[in-house]
mmCIF file of C-alpha atoms in Angstrom:
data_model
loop_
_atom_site.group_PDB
_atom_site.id
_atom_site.type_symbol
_atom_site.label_atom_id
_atom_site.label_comp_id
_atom_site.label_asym_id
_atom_site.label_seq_id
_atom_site.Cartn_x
_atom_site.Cartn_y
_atom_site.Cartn_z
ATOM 1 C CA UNK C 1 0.000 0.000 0.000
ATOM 2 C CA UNK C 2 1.462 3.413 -1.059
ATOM 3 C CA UNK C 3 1.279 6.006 1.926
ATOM 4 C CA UNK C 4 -0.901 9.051 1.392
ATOM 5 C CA UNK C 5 1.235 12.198 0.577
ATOM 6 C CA UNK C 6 1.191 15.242 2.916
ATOM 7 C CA UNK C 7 -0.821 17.897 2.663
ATOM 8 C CA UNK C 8 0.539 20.953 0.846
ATOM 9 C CA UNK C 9 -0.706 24.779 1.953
ATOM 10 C CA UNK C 10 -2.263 26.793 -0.780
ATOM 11 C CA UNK C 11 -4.476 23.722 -2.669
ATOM 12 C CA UNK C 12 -7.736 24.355 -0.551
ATOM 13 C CA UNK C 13 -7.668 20.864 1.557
ATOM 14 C CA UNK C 14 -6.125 21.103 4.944
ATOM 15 C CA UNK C 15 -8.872 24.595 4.594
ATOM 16 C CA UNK C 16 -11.469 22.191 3.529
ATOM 17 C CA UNK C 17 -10.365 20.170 6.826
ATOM 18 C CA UNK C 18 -10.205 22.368 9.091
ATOM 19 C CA UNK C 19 -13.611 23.453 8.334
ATOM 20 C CA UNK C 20 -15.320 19.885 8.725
ATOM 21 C CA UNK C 21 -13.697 19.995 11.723
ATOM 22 C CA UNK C 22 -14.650 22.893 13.447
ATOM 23 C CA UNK C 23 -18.579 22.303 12.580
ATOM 24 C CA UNK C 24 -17.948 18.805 14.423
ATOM 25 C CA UNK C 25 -16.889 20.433 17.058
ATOM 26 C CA UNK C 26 -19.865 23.187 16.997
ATOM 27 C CA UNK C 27 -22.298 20.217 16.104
ATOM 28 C CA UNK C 28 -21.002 18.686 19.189
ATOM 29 C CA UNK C 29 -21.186 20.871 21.525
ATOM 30 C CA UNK C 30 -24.960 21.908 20.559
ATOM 31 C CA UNK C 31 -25.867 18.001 21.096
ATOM 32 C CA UNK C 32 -24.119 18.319 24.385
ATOM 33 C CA UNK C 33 -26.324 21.658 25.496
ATOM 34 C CA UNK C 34 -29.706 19.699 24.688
ATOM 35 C CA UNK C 35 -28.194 16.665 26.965
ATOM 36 C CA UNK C 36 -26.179 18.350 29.793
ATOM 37 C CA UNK C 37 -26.611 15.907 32.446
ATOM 38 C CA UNK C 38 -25.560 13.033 30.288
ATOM 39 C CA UNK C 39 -22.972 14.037 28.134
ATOM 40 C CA UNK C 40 -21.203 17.009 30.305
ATOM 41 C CA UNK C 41 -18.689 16.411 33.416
ATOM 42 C CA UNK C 42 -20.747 17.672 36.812
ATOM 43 C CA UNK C 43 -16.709 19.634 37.138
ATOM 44 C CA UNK C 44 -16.589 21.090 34.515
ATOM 45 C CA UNK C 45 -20.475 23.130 34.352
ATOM 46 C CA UNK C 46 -19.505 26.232 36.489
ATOM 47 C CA UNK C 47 -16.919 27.073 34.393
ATOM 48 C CA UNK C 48 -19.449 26.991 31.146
ATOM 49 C CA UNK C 49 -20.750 30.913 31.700
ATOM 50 C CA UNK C 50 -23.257 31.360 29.080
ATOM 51 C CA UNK C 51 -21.830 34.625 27.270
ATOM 52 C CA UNK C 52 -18.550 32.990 26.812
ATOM 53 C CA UNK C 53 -20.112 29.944 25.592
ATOM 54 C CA UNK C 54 -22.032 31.970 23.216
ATOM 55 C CA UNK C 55 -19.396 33.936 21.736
ATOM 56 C CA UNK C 56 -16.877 30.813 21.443
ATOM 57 C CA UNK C 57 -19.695 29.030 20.012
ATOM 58 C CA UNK C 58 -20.225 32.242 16.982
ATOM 59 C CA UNK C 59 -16.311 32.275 16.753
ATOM 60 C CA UNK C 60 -15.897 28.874 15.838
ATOM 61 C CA UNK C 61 -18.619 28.683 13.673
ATOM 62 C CA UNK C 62 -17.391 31.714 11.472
ATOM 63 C CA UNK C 63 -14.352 30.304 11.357
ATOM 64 C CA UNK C 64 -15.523 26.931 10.044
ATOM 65 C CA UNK C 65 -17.012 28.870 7.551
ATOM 66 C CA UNK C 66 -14.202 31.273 6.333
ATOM 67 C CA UNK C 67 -12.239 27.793 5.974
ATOM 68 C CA UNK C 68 -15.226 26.573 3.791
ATOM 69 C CA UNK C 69 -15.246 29.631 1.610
ATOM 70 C CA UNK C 70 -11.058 29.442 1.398
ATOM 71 C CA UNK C 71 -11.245 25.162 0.344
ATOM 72 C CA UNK C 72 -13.336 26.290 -2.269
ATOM 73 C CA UNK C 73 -11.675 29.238 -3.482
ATOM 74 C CA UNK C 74 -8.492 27.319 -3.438
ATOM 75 C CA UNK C 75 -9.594 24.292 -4.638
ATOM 76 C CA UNK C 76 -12.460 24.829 -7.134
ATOM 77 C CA UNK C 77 -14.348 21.732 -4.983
ATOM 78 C CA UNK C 78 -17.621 21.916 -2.835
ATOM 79 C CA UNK C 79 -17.042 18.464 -1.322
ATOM 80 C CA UNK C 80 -15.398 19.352 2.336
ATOM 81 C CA UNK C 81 -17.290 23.207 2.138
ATOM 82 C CA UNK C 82 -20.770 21.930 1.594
ATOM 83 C CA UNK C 83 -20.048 18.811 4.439
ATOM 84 C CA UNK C 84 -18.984 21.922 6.554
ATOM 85 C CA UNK C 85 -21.951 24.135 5.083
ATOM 86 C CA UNK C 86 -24.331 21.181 6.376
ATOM 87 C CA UNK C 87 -23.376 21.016 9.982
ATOM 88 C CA UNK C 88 -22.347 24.693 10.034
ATOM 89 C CA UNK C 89 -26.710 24.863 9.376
ATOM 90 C CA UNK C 90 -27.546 21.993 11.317
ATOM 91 C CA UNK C 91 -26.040 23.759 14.298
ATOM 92 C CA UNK C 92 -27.596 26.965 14.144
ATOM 93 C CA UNK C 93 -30.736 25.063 13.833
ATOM 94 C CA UNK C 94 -30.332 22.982 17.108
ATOM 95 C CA UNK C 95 -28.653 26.164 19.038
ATOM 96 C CA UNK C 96 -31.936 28.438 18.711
ATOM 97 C CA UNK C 97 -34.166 25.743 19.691
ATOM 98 C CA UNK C 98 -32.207 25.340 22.698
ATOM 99 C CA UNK C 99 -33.670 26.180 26.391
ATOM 100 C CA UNK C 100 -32.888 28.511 28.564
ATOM 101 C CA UNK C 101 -31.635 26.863 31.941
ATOM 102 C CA UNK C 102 -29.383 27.701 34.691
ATOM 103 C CA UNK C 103 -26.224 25.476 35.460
ATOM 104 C CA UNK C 104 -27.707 24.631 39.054
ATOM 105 C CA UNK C 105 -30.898 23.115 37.373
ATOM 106 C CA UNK C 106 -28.341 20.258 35.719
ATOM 107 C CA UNK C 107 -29.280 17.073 37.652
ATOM 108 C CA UNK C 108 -26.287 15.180 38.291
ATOM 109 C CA UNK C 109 -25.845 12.066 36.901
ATOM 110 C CA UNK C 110 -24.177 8.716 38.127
ATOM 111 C CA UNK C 111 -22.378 7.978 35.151
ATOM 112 C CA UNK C 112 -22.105 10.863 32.042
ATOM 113 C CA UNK C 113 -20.100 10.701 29.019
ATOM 114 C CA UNK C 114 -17.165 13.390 29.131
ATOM 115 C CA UNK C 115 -18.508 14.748 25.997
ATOM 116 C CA UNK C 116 -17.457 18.214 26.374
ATOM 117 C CA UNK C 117 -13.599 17.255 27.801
ATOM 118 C CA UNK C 118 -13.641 15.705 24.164
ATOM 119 C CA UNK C 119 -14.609 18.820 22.343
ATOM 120 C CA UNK C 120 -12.281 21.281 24.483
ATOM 121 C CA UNK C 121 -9.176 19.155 24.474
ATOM 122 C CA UNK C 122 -9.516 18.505 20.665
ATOM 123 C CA UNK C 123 -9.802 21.718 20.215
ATOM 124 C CA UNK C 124 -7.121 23.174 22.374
ATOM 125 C CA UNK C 125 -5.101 20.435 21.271
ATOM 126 C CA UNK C 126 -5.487 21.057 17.515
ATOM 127 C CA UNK C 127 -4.641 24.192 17.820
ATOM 128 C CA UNK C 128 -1.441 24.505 19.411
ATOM 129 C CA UNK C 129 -0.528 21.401 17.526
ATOM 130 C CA UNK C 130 -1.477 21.250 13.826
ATOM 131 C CA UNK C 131 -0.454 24.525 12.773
ATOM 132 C CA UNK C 132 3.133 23.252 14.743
ATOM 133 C CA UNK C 133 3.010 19.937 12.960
ATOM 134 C CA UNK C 134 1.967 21.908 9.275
ATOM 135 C CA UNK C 135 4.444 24.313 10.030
ATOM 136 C CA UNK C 136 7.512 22.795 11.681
ATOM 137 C CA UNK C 137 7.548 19.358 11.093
ATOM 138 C CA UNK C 138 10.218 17.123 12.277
ATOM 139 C CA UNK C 139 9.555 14.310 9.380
ATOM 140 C CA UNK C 140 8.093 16.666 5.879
ATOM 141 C CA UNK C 141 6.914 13.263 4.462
ATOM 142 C CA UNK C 142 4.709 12.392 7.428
ATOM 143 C CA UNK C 143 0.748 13.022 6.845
ATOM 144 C CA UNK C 144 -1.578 13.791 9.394
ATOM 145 C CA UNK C 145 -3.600 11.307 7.454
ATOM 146 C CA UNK C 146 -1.759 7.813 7.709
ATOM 147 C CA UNK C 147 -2.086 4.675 7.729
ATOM 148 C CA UNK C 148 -3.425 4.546 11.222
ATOM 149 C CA UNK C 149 -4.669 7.844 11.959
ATOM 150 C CA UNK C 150 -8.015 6.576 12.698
ATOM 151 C CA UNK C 151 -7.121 4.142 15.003
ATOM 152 C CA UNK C 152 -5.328 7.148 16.879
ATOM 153 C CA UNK C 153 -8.487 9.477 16.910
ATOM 154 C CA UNK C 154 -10.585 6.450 18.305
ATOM 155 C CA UNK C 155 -8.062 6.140 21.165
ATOM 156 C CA UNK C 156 -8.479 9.847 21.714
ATOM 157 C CA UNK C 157 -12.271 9.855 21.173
ATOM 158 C CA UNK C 158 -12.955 6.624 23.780
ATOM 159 C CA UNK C 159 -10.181 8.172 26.566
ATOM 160 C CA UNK C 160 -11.805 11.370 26.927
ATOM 161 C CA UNK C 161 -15.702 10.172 26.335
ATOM 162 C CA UNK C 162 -14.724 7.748 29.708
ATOM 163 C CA UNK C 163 -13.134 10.381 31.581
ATOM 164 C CA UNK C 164 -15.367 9.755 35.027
ATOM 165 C CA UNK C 165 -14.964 6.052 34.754
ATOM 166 C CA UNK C 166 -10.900 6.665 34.154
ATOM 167 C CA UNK C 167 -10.969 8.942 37.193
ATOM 168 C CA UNK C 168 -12.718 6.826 39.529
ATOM 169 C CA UNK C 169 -10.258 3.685 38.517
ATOM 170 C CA UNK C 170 -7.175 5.906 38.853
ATOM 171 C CA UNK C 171 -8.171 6.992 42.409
ATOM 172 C CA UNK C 172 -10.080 4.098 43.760
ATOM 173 C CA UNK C 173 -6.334 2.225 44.653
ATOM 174 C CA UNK C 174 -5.401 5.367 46.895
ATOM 175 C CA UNK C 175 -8.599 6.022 48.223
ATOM 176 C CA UNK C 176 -8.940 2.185 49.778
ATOM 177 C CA UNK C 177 -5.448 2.212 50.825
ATOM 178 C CA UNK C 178 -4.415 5.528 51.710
ATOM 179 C CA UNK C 179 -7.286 6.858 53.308
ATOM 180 C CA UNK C 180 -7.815 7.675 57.068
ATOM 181 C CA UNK C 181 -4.248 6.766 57.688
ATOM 182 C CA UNK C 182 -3.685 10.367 59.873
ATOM 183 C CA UNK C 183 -1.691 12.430 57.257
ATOM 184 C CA UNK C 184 -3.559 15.484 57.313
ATOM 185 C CA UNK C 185 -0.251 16.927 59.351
ATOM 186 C CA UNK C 186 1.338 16.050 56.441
ATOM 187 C CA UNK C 187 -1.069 17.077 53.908
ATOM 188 C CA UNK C 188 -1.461 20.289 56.028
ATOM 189 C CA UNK C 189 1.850 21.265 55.325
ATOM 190 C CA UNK C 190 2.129 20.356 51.674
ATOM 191 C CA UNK C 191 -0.784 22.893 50.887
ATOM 192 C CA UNK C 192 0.506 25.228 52.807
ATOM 193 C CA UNK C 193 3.872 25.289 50.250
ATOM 194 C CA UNK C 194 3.353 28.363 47.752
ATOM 195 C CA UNK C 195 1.808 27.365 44.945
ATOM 196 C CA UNK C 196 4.975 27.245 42.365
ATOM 197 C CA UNK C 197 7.219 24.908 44.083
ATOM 198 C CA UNK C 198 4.183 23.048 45.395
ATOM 199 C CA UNK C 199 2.985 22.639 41.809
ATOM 200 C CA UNK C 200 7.173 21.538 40.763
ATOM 201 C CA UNK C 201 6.732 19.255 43.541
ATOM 202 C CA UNK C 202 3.442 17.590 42.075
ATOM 203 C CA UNK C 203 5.600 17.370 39.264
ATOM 204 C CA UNK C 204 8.667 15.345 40.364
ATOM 205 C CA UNK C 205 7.068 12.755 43.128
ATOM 206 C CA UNK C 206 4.330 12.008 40.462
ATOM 207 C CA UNK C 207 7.206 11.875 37.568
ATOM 208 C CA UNK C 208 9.512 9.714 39.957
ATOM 209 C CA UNK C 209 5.955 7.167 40.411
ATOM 210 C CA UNK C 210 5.510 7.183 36.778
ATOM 211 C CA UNK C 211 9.100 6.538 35.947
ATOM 212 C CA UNK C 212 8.433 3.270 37.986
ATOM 213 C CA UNK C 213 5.357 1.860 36.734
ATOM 214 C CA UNK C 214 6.795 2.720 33.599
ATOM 215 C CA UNK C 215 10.080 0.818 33.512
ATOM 216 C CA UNK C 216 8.222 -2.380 34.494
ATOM 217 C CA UNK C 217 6.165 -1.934 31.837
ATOM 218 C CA UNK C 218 8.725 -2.641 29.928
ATOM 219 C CA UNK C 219 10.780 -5.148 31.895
ATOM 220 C CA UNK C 220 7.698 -7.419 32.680
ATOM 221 C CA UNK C 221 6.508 -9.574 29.892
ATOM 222 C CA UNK C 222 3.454 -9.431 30.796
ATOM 223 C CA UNK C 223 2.791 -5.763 31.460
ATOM 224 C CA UNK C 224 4.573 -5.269 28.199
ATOM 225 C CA UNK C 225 2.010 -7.173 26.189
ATOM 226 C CA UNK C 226 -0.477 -4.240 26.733
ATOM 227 C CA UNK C 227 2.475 -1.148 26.565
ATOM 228 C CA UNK C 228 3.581 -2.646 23.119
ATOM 229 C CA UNK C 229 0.247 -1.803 22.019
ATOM 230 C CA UNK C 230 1.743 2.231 22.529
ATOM 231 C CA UNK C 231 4.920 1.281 20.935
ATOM 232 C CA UNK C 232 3.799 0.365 17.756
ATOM 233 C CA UNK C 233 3.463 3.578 16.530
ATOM 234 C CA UNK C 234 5.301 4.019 13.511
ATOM 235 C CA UNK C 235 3.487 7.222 12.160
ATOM 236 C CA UNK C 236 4.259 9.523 15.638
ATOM 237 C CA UNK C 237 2.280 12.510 16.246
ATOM 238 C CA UNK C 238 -0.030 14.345 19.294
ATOM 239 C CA UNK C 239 -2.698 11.962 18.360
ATOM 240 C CA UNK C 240 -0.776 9.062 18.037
ATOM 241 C CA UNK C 241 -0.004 9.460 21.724
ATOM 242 C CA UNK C 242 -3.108 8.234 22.679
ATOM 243 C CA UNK C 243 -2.762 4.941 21.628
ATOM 244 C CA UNK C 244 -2.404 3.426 25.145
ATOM 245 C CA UNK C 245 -3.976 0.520 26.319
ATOM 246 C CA UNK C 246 -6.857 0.888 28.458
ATOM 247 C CA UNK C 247 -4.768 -1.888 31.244
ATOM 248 C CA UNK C 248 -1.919 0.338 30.881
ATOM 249 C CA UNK C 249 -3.606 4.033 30.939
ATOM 250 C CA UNK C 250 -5.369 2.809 34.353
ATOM 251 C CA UNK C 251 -2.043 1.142 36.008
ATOM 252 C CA UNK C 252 0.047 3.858 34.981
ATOM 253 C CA UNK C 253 -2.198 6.835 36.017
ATOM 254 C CA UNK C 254 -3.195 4.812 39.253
ATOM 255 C CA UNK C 255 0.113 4.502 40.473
ATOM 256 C CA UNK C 256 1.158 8.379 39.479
ATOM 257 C CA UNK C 257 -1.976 9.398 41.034
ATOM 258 C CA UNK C 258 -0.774 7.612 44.452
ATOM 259 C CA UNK C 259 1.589 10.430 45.895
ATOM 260 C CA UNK C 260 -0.705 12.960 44.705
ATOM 261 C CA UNK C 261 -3.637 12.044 46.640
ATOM 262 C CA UNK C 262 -1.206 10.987 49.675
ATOM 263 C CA UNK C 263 0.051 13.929 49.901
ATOM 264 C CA UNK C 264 -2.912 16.151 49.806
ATOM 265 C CA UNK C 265 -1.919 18.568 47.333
ATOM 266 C CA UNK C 266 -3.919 21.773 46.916
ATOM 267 C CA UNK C 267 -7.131 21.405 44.302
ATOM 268 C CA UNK C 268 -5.229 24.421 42.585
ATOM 269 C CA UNK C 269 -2.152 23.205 42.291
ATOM 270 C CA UNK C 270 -4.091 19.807 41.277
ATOM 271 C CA UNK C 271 -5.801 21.109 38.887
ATOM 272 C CA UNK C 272 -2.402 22.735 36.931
ATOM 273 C CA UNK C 273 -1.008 19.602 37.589
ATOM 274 C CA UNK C 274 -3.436 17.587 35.246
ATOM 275 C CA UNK C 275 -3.397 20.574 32.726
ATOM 276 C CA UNK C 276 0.386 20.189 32.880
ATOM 277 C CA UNK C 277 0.592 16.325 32.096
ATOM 278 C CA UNK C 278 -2.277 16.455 29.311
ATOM 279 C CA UNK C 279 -0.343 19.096 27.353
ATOM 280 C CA UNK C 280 3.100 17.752 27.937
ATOM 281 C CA UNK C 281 2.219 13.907 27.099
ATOM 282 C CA UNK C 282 0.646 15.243 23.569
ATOM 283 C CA UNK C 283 3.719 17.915 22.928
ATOM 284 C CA UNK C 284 6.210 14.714 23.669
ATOM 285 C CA UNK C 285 4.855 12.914 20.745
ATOM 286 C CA UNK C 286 4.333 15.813 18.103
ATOM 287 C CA UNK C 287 5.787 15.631 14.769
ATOM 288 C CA UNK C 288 7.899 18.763 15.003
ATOM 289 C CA UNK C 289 11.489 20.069 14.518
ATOM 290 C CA UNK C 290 11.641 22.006 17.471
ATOM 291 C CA UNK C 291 14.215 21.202 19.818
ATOM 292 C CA UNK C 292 13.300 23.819 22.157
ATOM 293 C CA UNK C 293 16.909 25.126 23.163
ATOM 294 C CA UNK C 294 19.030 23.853 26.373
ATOM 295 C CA UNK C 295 15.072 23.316 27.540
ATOM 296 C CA UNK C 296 15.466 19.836 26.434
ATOM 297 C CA UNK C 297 17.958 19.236 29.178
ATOM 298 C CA UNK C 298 15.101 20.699 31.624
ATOM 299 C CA UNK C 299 11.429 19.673 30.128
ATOM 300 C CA UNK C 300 11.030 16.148 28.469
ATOM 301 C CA UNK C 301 10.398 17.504 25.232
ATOM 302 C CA UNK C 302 8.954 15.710 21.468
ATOM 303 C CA UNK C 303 13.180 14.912 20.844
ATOM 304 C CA UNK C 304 13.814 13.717 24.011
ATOM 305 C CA UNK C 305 10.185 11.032 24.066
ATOM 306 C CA UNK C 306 11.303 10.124 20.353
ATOM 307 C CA UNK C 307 14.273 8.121 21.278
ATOM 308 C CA UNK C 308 12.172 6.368 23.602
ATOM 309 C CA UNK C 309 9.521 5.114 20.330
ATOM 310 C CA UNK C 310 13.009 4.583 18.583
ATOM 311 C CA UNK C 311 13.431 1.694 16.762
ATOM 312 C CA UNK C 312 17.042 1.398 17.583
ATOM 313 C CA UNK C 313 18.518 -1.079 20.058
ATOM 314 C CA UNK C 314 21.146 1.632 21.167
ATOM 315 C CA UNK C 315 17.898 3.726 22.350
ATOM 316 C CA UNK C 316 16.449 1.175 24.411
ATOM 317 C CA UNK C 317 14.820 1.281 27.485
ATOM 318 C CA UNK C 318 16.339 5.461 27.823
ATOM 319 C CA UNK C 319 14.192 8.019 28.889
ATOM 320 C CA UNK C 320 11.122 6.699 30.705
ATOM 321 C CA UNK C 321 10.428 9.956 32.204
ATOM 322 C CA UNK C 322 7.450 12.260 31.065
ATOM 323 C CA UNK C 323 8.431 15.389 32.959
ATOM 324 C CA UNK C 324 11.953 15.722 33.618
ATOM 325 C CA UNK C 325 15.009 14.383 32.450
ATOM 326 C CA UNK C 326 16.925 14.300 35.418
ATOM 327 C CA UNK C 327 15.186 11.391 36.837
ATOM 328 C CA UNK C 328 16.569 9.139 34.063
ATOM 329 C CA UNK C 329 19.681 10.411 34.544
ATOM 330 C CA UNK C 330 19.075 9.753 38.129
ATOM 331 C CA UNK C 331 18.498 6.161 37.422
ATOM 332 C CA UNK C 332 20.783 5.494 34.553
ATOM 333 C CA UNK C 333 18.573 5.425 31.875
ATOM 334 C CA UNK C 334 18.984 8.531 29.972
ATOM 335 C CA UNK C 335 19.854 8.888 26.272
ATOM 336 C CA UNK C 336 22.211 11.614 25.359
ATOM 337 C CA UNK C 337 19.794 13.271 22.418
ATOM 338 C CA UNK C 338 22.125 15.590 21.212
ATOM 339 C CA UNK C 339 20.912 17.008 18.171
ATOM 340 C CA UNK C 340 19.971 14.061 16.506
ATOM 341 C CA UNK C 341 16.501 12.372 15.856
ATOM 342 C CA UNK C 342 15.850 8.753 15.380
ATOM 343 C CA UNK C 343 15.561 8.345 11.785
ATOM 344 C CA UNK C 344 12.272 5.480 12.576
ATOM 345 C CA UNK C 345 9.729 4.728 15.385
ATOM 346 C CA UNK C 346 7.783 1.334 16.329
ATOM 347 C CA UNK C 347 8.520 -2.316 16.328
ATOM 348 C CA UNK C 348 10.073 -2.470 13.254
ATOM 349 C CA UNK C 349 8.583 -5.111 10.680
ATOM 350 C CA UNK C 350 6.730 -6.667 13.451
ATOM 351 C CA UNK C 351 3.231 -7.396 12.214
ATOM 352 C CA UNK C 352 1.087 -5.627 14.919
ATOM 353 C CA UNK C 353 -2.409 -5.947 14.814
ATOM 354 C CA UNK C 354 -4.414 -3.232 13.320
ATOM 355 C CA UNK C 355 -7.666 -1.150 14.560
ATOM 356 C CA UNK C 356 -9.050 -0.421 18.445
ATOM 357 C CA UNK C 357 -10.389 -3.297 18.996
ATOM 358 C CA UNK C 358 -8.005 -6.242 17.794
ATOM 359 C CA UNK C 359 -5.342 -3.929 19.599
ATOM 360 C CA UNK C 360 -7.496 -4.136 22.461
ATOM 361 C CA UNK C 361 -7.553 -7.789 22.716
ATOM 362 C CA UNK C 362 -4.641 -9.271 21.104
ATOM 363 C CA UNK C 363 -2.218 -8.358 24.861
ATOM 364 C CA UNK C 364 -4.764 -10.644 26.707
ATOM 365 C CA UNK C 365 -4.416 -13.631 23.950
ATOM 366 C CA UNK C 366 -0.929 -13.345 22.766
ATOM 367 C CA UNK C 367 2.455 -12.155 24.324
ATOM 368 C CA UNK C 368 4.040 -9.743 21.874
ATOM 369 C CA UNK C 369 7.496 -10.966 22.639
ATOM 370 C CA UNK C 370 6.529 -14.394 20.876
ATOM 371 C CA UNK C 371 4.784 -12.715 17.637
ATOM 372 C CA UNK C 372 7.165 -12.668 14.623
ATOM 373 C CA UNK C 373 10.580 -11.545 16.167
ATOM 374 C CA UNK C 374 9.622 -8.385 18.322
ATOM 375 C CA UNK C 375 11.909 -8.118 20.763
ATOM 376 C CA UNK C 376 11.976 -8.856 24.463
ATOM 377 C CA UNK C 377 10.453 -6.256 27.002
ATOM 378 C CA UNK C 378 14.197 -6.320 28.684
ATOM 379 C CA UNK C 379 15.647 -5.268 25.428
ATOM 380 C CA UNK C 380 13.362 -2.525 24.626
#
């Protein structure tokens, strides 16, 4: 199978794109007003003031359509403007039907779909990182549009639509164990830390937790049947990072969560925290050139995470941490990046299974280190 070429600027598709996609998102969000209690996360609602919503809502939706217009200027083709058109219609339709209702009248669910942490993290998400990806890419032949590329979005789409049931399986470990265990001396005096190095604190005990689950991902057989599932990304990008599978995401987070909740760290400095690890886990796998400077020594940055999806024994098992590098220095297994890249990601010509769902069963069936000749967790 050939791969699809990349996108070029200027020939009216990545604009006929980008307007499909910002209807979605406008379509989406108008489904999720008409269904707040079952498709909207009870923390998010106060922050949803109805002027801003409004205005973001018009914003979006002229910008969907200037994209529209621009596709078909550029390209002389109604196909993506009219799709856009449609839903750009379909949502105005739905919006002034809506009814008026406070945020307090929301009853509150047991279980909702985190439809709206879908449509805000795709959006902030797409666009700090497509125009750096269309911009100042790290590999010019790479298309957003690859092989696998819906696989990735699926990933993304399922993690975020089960955000409460993800959150209640990351804390539930800490809560049974840790609770009433007479730390709130302790906790006391972590909150009252000013926020900053409270907040760089969050940072390294969770990183250091991390750093451990995630090494015996690797070193366990079978742990590593389900973390193979990340590392056979060829085609790396922010989406691609989401490919995680759903064993691992809960493990990992669980155990990262653990001196978090222990510790009693302030709901502000909790809060930055999870905004902190969303934004760096996507930028870590971004298709871009940037090597962001002496940085790289501080920040795990998209060079730094690349060696560890490198195909290349001499990068194996290096750089585990998702925060700071120091901590695989600390335990011996940083990679010196330099200023080189690894020229290819993955498990080489290991024949991985394809899709959500095979991907999703095949680590409870079939140990990856027996499949074809991937290698063994130890070595990678």
């Amino acid at each position: 199978m050939t791969q699809p070429k990349r996108l070029k600027i200027g020939e009216g598709i990545i604009s006929g794109y980008l307007s499909i996609f910002l209807a979605i998102l406008c379509f989406g969000g108008t489904v999720c007003a008409y269904f707040p209690e079952y498709l909207t996360t009870s923390d998010f609602r106060e922050l949803y003031k109805p002027d801003y919503v409004k205005w973001a809502f018009l914003i979006i939706l002229t910008l969907s359509f200037g994209f529209a217009l621009s596709s078909f200027i550029l390209s002389k083709k109604t196909k993506h403007g009219f799709f856009a058109t449609l839903l750009i219609a379909a949502s105005i339709f739905l919006a002034n039907g809506l009814p008026e209702f406070q945020i307090q009248e929301i009853d509150s669910k047991s279980f909702t779909l985190g439809m709206d942490w879908l449509i805000l993290d795709l959006l902030i998400s797409a666009l700090i990182f497509i125009p750096m990806e269309l911009f100042l890419p790290k590999r010019l032949e790479q298309t957003k549009f690859h092989e696998e590329w819906r696989t990735d979005l699926v990933y993304f789409i399922i993690s975020h639509l089960l955000i409460q049931v993800i959150g209640v399986l990351v804390q539930l470990p800490a809560v049974k164990l840790f609770s009433n265990i007479g730390l709130t001396g302790l906790q006391e005096w972590v909150q009252g830390i000013w926020f900053v190095p409270q907040l760089f604190l969050a940072l390294v005990v969770s990183d250091l937790f991390q750093w451990i689950s995630h090494y015996f991902f690797h070193k366990i057989p079978f742990l590593w049947r389900f973390h193979s599932v990340h590392h056979s990304i060829k085609d790396i990008d922010w989406l691609a990072g989401s490919r995680i599978h759903f064993v691992d995401l809960i493990l990992v987070r669980a155990f990262s969560f653990l001196p978090i909740y222990v510790l009693g760290f302030s709901q502000s400095v909790f809060i930055a925290y999870v905004v902190i690890v969303s934004i760096q886990a996507v930028l870590a796998h971004a298709n871009t050139r940037i090597n962001f400077g002496f940085l790289r020594y501080v920040f795990v940055t998209p060079q730094y995470h690349h060696w560890h999806h490198a195909d290349d024994p001499k990068a194996y098992n290096k750089n585990f941490a998702i925060h700071f590098p120091f901590i695989d220095m600390l335990f011996g297994t940083y990679y010196p990046i330099g200023k080189s890249w690894p020229k290819s990601t993955g498990l080489g010509d290991v024949k991985f299974p394809k899709g959500f769902t095979r991907q999703f069963i095949f680590p409870f069936f079939k140990d990856p280190t027996k499949n074809n000749s991937i290698e063994d967790p130890s070595d990678r």
